[in-house]
Coordinates of C-alpha atoms and ligand atoms in Angstrom, one line a residue:
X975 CA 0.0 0.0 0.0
X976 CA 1.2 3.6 -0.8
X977 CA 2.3 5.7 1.9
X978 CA 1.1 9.6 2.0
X979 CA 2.4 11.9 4.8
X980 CA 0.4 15.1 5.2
X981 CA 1.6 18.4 7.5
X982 CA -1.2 20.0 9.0
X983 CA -4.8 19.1 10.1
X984 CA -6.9 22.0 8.6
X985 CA -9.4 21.8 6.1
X986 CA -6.5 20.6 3.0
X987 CA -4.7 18.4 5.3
X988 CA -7.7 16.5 6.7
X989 CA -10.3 16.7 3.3
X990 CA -7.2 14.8 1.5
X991 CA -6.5 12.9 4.1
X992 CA -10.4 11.3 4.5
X993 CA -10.5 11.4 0.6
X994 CA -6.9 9.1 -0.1
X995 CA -8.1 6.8 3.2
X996 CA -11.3 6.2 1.0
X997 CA -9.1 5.2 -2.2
X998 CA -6.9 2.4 0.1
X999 CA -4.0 4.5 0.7
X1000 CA -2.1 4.6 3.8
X1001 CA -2.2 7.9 5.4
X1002 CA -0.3 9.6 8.1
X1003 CA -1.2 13.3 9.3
X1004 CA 0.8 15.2 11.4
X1005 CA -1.1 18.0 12.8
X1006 CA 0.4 20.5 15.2
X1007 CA -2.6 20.8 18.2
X1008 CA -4.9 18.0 19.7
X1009 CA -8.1 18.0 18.8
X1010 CA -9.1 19.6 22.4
X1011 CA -6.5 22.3 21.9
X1012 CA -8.7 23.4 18.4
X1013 CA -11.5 23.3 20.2
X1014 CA -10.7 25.2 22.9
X1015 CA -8.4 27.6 20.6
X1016 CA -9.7 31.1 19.4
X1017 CA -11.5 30.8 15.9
X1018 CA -8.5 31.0 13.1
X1019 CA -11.4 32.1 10.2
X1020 CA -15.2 32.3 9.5
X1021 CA -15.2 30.4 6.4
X1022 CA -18.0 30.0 4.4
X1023 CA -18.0 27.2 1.4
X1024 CA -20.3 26.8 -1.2
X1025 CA -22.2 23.7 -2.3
X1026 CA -19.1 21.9 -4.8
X1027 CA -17.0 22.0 -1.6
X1028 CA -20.0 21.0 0.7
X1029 CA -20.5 18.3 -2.0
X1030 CA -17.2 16.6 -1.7
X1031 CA -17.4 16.7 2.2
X1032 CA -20.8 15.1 2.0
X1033 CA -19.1 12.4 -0.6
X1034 CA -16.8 11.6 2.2
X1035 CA -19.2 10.7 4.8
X1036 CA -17.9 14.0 6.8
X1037 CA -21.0 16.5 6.9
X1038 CA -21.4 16.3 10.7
X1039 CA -23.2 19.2 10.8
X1040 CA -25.2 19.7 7.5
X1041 CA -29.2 19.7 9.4
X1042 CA -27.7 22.2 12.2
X1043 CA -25.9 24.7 10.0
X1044 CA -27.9 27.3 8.5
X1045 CA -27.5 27.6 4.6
X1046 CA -26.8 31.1 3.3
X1047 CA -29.0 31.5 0.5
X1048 CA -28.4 34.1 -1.2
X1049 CA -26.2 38.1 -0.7
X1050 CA -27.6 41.1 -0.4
X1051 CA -25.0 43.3 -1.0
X1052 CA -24.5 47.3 -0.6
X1053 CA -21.8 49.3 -2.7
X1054 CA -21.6 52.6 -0.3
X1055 CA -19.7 55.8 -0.6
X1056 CA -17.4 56.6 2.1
X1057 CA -20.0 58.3 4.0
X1058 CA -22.2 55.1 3.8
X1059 CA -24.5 55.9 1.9
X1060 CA -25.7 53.5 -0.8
X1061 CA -24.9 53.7 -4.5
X1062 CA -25.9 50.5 -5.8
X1063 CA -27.6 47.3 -4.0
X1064 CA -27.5 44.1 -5.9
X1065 CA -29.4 40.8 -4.3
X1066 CA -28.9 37.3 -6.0
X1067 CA -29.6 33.9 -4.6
X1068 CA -27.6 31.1 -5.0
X1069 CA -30.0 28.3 -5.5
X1070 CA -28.9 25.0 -5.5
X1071 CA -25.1 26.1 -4.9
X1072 CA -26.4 27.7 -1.8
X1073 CA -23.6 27.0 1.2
X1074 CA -22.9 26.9 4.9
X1075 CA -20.5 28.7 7.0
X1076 CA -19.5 26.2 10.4
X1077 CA -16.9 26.9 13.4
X1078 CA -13.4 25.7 12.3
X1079 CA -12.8 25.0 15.7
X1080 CA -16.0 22.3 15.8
X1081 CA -15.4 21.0 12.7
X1082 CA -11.6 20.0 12.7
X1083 CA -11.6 18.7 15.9
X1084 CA -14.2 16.2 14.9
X1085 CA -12.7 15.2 11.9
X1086 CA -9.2 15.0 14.2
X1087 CA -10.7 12.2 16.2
X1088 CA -12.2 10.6 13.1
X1089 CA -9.1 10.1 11.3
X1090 CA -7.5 7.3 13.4
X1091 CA -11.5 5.9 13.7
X1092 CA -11.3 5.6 9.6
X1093 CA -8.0 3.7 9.8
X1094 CA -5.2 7.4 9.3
X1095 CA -2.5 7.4 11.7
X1096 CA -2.9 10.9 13.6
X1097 CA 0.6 12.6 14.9
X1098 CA 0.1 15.7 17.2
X1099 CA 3.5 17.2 16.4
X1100 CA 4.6 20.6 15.3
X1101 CA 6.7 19.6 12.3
X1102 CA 10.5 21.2 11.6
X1103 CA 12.4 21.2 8.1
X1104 CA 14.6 18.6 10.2
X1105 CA 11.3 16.7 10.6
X1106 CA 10.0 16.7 6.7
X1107 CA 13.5 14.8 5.9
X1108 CA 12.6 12.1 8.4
X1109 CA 8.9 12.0 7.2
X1110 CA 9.6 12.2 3.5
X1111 CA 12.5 9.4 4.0
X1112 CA 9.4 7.2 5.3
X1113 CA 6.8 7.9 2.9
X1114 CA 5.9 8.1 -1.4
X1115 CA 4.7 11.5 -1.2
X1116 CA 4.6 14.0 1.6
X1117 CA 2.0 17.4 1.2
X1118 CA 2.5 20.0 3.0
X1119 CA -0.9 21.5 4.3
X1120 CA 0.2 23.7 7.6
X1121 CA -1.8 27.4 6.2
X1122 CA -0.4 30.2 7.0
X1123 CA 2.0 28.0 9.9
X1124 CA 6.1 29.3 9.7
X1125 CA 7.1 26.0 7.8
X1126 CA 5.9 27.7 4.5
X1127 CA 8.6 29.8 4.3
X1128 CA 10.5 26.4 3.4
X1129 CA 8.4 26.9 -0.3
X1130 CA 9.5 30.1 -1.9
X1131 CA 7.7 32.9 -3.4
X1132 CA 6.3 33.1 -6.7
X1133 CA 7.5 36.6 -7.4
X1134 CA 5.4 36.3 -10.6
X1135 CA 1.6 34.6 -9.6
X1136 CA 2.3 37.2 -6.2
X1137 CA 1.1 40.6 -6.5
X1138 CA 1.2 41.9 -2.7
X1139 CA 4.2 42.7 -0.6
X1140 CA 1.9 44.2 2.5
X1141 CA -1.4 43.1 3.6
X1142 CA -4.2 44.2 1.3
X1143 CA -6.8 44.6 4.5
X1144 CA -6.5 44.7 7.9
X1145 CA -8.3 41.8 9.4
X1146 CA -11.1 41.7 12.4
X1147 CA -13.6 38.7 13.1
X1148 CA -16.1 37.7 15.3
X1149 CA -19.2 35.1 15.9
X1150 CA -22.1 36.8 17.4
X1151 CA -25.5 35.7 18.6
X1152 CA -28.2 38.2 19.2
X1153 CA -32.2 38.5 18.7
X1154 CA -32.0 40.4 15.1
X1155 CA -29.2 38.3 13.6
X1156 CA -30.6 34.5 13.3
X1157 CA -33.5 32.8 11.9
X1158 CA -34.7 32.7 8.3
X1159 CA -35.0 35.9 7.4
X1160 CA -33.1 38.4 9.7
X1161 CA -32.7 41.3 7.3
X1162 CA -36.4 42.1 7.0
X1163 CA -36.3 43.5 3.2
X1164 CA -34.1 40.1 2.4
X1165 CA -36.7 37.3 1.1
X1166 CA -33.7 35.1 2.0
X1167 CA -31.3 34.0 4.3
X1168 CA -27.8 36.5 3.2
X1169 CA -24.9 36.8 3.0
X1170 CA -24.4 40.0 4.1
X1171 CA -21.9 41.8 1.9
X1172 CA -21.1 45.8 2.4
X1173 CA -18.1 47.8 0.0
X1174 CA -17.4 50.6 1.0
X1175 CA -15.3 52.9 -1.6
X1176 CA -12.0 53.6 0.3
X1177 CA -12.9 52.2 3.4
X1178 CA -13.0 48.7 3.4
X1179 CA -15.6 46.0 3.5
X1180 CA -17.8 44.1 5.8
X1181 CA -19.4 41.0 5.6
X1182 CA -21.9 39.0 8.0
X1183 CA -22.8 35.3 7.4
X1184 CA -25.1 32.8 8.6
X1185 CA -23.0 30.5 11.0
X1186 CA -22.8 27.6 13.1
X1187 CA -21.0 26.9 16.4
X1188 CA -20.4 24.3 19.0
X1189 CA -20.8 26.8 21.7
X1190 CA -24.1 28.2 20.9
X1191 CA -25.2 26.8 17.5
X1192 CA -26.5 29.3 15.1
X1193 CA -25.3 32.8 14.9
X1194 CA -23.7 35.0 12.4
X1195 CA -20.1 35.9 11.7
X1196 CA -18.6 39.3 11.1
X1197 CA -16.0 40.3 8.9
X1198 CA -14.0 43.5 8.5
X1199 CA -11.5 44.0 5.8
X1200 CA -10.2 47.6 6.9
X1201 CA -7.7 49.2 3.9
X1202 CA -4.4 49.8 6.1
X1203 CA -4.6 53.3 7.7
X1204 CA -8.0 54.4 6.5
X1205 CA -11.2 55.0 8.3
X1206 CA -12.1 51.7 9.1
X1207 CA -8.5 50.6 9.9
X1208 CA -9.5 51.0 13.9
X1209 CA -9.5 47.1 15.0
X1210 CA -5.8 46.0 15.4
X1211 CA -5.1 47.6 18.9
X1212 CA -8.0 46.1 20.6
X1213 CA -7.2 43.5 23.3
X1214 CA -10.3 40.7 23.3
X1215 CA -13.7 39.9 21.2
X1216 CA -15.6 42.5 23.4
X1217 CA -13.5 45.9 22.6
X1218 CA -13.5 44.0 18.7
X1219 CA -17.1 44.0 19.3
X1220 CA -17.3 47.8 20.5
X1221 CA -15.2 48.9 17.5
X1222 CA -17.4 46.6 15.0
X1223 CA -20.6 48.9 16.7
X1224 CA -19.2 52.2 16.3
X1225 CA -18.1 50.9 12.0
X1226 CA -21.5 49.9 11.2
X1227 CA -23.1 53.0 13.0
X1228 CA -20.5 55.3 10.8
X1229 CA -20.7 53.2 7.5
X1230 CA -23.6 50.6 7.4
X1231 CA -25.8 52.7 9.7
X1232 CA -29.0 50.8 8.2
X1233 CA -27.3 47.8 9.9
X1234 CA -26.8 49.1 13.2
X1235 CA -30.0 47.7 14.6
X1236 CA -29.0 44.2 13.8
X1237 CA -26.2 44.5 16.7
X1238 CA -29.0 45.3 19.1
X1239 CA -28.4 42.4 22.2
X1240 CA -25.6 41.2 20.1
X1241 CA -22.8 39.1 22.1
X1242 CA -19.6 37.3 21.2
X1243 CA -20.6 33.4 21.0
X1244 CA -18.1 32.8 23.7
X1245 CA -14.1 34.2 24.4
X1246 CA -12.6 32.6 22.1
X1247 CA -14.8 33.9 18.9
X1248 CA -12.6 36.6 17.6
X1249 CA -9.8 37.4 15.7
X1250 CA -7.7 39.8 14.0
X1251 CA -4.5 40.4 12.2
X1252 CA -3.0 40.5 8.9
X1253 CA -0.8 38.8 6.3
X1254 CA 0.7 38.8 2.9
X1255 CA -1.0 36.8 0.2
X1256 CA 1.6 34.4 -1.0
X1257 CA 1.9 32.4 -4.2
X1258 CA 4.2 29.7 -3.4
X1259 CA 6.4 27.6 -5.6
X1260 CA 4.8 24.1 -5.1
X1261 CA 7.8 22.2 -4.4
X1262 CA 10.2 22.4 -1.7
X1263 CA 13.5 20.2 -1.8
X1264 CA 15.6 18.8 1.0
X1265 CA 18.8 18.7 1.6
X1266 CA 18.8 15.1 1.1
X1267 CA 17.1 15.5 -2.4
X1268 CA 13.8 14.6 -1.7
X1269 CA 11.1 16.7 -2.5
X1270 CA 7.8 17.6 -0.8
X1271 CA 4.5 19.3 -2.2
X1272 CA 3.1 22.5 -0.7
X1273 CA -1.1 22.4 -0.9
X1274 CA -4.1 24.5 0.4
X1275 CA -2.8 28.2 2.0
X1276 CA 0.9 26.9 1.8
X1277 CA 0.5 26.8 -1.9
X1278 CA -2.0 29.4 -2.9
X1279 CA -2.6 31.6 -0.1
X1280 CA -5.0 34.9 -0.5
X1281 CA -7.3 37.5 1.2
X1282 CA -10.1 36.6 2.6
X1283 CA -12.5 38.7 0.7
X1284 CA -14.0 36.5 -2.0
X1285 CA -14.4 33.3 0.6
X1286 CA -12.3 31.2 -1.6
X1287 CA -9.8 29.4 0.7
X1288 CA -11.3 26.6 2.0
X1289 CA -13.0 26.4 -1.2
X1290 CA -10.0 26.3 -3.4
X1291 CA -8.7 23.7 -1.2
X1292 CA -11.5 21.5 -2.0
X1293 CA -11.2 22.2 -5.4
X1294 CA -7.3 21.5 -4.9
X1295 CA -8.1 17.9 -3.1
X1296 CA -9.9 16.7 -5.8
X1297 CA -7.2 17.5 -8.6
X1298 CA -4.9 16.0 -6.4
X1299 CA -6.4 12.7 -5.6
X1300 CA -7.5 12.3 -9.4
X1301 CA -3.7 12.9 -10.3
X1302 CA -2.7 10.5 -7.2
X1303 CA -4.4 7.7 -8.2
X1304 CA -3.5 8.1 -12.4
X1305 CA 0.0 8.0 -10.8
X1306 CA -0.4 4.4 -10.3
X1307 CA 2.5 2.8 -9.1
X1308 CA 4.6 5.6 -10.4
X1309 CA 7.1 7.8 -8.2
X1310 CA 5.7 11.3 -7.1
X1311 CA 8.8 13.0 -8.0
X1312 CA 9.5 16.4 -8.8
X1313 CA 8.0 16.6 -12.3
X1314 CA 4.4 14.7 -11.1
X1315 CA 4.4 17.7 -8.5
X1316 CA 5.2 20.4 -10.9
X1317 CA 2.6 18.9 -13.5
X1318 CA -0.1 18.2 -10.8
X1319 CA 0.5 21.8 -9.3
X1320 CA 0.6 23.6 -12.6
X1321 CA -2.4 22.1 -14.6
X1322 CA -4.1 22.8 -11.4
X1323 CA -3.1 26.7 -11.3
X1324 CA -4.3 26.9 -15.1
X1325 CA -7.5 25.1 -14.5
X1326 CA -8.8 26.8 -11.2
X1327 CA -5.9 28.4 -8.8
X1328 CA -5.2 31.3 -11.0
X1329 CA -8.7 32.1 -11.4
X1330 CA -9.5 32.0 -7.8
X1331 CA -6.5 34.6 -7.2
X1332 CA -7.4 36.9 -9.8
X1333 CA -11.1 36.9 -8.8
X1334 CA -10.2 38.0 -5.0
X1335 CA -7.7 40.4 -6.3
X1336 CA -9.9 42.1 -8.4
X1337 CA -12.6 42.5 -5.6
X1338 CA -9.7 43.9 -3.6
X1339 CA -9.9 46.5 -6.3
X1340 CA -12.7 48.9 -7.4
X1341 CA -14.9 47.2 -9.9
X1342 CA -13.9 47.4 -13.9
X1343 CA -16.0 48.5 -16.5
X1344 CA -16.9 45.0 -17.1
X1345 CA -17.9 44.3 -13.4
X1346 CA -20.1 47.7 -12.9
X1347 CA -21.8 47.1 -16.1
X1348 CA -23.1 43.1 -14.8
X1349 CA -23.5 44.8 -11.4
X1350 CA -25.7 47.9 -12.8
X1351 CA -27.7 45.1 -14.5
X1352 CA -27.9 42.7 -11.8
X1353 CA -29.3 45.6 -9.4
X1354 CA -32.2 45.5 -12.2
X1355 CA -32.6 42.1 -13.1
X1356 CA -32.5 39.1 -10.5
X1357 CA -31.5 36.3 -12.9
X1358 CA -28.2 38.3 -13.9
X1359 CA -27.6 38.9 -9.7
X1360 CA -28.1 35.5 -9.6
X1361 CA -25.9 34.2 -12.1
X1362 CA -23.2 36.4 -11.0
X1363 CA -23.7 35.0 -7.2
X1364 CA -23.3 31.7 -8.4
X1365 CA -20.5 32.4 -9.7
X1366 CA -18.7 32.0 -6.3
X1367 CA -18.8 28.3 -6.3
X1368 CA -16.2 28.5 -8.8
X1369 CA -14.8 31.7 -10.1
X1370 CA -14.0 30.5 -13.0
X1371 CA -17.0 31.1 -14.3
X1372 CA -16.5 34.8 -14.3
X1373 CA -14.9 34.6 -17.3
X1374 CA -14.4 35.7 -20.0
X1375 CA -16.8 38.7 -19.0
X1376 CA -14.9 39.7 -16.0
X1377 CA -12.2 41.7 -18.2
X1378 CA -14.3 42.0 -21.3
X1379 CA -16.7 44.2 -22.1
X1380 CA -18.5 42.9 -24.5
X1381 CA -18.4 39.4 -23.7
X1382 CA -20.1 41.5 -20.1
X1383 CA -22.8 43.0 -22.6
X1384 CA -23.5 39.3 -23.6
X1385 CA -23.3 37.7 -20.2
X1386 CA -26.1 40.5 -19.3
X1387 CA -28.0 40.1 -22.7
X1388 CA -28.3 36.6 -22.4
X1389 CA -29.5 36.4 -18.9
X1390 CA -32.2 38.8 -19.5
X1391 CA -33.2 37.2 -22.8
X1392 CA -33.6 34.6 -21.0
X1393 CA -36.2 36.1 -18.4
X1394 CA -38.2 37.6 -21.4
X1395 CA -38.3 34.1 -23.1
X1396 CA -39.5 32.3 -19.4
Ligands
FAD1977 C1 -11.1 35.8 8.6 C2 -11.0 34.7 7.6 C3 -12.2 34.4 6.8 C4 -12.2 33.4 5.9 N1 -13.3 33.2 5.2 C5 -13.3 32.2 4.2 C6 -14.5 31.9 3.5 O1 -15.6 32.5 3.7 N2 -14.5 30.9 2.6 C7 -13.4 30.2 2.4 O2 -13.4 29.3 1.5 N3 -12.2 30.5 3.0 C8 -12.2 31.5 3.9 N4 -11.0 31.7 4.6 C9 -9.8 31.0 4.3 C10 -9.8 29.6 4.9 O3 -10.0 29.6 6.3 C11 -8.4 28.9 4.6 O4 -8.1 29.2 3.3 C12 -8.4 27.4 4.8 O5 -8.6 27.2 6.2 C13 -7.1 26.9 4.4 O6 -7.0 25.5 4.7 P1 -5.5 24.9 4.9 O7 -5.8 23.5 5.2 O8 -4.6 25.3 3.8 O9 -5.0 25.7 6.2 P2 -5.6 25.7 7.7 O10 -7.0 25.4 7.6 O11 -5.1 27.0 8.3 O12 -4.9 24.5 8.4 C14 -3.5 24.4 8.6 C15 -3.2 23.5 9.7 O13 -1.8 23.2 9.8 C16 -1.4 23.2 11.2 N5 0.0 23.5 11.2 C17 0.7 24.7 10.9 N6 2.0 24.6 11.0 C18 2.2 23.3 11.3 C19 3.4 22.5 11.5 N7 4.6 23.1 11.4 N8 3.3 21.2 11.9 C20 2.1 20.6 12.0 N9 0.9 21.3 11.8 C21 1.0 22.6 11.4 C22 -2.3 24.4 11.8 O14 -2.4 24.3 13.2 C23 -3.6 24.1 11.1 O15 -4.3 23.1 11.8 C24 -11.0 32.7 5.6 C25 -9.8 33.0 6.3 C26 -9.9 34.0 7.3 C27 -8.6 34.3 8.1

């Protein structure tokens, strides 16, 4: 039987891991914290995935939590002026690629202690370069899958695929339960369950999803993505989830003020259900070579690692685990050497990766003329804000219209044909 060693128990690490166990291979993750230590830790993200990467969980026998999770149906989303005020609103629902947003913290620690139950062999241990020689030594392939963990550096930049050298956003999270923020329909003019997206020109952006934790089940998260050193840039000095909570008040009283009431009797989940911070988004060369020769491959945030914005990492990790066990089991018998990476990695980047990145880049950006002319047609016509919603289950799909214009004049013309003809 094949041996695969994977670094890091997060949501590449463990996916790949539950999906090679189910294809007969013998798999070893090493994971730096216990599965009590990530439950009891402080949220590291409030990530949302769509209905593909729901799909390949559900494949694997892994969706826990899919009848307690509320689905996020749709976004309803605000493009303000500085001052707040609202310029355009666009609302699309995602239909059948609706998605759910659940705790991290709940979910990996369960899949931690299902791992050895399915057969894996589960290492707590904070891996070293040192360590990776002694791993790689013992195994056919070794993936690296430790996030934004220090042992990335070991995989070097891709100066070319990497377009930031300082944080894009400024970063502040939090889980929240309150009277106005769960249910089916807490925003009363939303016919749906939102997403709750707000741009704000020059400020930043703030999003609120429907959520699910272990400590008090449904709620909603909030994220901030503050520009560095603008108005909204006020979150980094705070010291626990209830100043973050304070500062998150007085943002949506100044720049969403038609939110404000939502935050009524809103409280933090529990003490641990914050965050903040910030980080570089870092293409990494997929391959990383030892000094004994052997090579390992980088996946998931070590690999392709960007902002948060467009809610695309866990979801291009999915999409990443199910290139990679397609190319792991072609390989046969084969060796996984350097070229198999390189090919694997690449064909992946050219299929999906690259359109993932560009996608959150350019919503880190103001909108193109081929983006404002969908969106001025979607705040007019729900099957185009709906197409364009959907759209987030693989960006892929936003092109060619994305940077074209005229293949953005068809996208439009096509959806509303399409309502005319209904
Ligand atoms: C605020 C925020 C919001 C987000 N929202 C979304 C969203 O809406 N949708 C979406 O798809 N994505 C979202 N993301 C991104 C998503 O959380 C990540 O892309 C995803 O978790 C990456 O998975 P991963 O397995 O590569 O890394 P991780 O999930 O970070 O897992 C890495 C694991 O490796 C372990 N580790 C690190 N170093 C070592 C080591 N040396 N030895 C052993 N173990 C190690 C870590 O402890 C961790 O368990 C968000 C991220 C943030 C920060």
């Amino acid at each position: 039987m094949r041996k695969i060693s994977i670094i890091g128990g997060g949501q590449a690490g463990l996916l790949l891991g539950f999906a090679l166990l189910d294809k007969g291979y013998s798999v070893s993750l090493y994971t730096d914290r216990s599965p009590e230590q990530v439950l009891n830790s402080r949220i590291p993200s409030t990530a949302f995935l769509f209905e593909s990467t729901l799909a390949t969980e559900r494949e694997l026998g892994l969706n826990f939590w899919e009848d307690l999770v509320p689905y996020g149906e749709g976004m309803h989303v605000d493009f303000r002026g500085p001052d707040g005020s609202i310029g355009l609103t666009v609302q699309g629902r995602l239909g059948d690629l609706q998605g759910q947003a659940l705790d991290q913290r709940t979910k990996f620690s369960r899949w931690l202690q299902e791992f050895p139950r399915r057969g894996g062999k589960l290492v707590i241990q904070a891996v070293s370069v040192a360590d990776l020689e002694k791993i790689a030594a013992e195994s056919d392939l070794t993936m690296v899958a430790a996030g934004k963990g220090q042992i990335n550096a070991f995989f070097a930049r891709d100066d070319e695929r990497s377009v930031h050298s300082a944080p894009p956003r400024n970063l502040a999270a939090m889980l929240l339960t309150g009277p106005k923020l769960t249910g089916d329909h807490p925003w009363k003019r939303v016919p749906f369950r939102p997403l709750r997206f707000n741009f704000i020109a020059g400020v930043g952006e703030y999003f609120s999803l429907p959520f699910y934790t272990h400590t008090r089940g449904e709620c909603r998260s909030f994220l901030f993505e503050a520009i560095p050193g603008g108005p909204m840039d006020r979150f980094q000095d705070a010291r626990d989830g209830h100043e973050l909570l304070e500062i998150a008040r007085q943002v949506i009283a100044e720049f969403a003020p038609d939110d404000l009431h939502h935050m009524e009797g809103a409280e933090l989940t529990d003490e641990d259900a914050w965050l903040k911070g910030a980080f570089v988004p870092t293409v990494r060369k997929p391959i990383g070579q030892l000094p004994s020769g052997a090579c390992v491959m980088a996946i998931g945030d070590t690999a392709v690692l960007n902002d948060p914005i467009a809610g695309q990492g866990s979801n291009n990790a999915a999409r990443m685990v199910r290139h990679l066990v397609a190319r792991i089991v072609a390989n046969g018998n084969a060796a996984f050497d350097a070229a198999w990476m390189k090919d694997t990695f690449e064909t992946f980047w050219d299929e999906s990766a690259s359109y993932t990145t560009a996608f959150t880049n350019a919503l880190l950006n103001p909108p193109g003329e081929p983006v404002m002319t969908v969106l001025g047609a979607a705040s007019q016509h729900p099957p185009v804000a709906d197409a364009f919603m959907r759209c987030f289950d693989n960006p892929r799909n936003y092109w060619p219209w994305i940077a074209d214009l005229d293949e953005a004049r068809r996208f439009v013309a096509e959806r509303t044909e399409e309502r005319c003809a209904a």
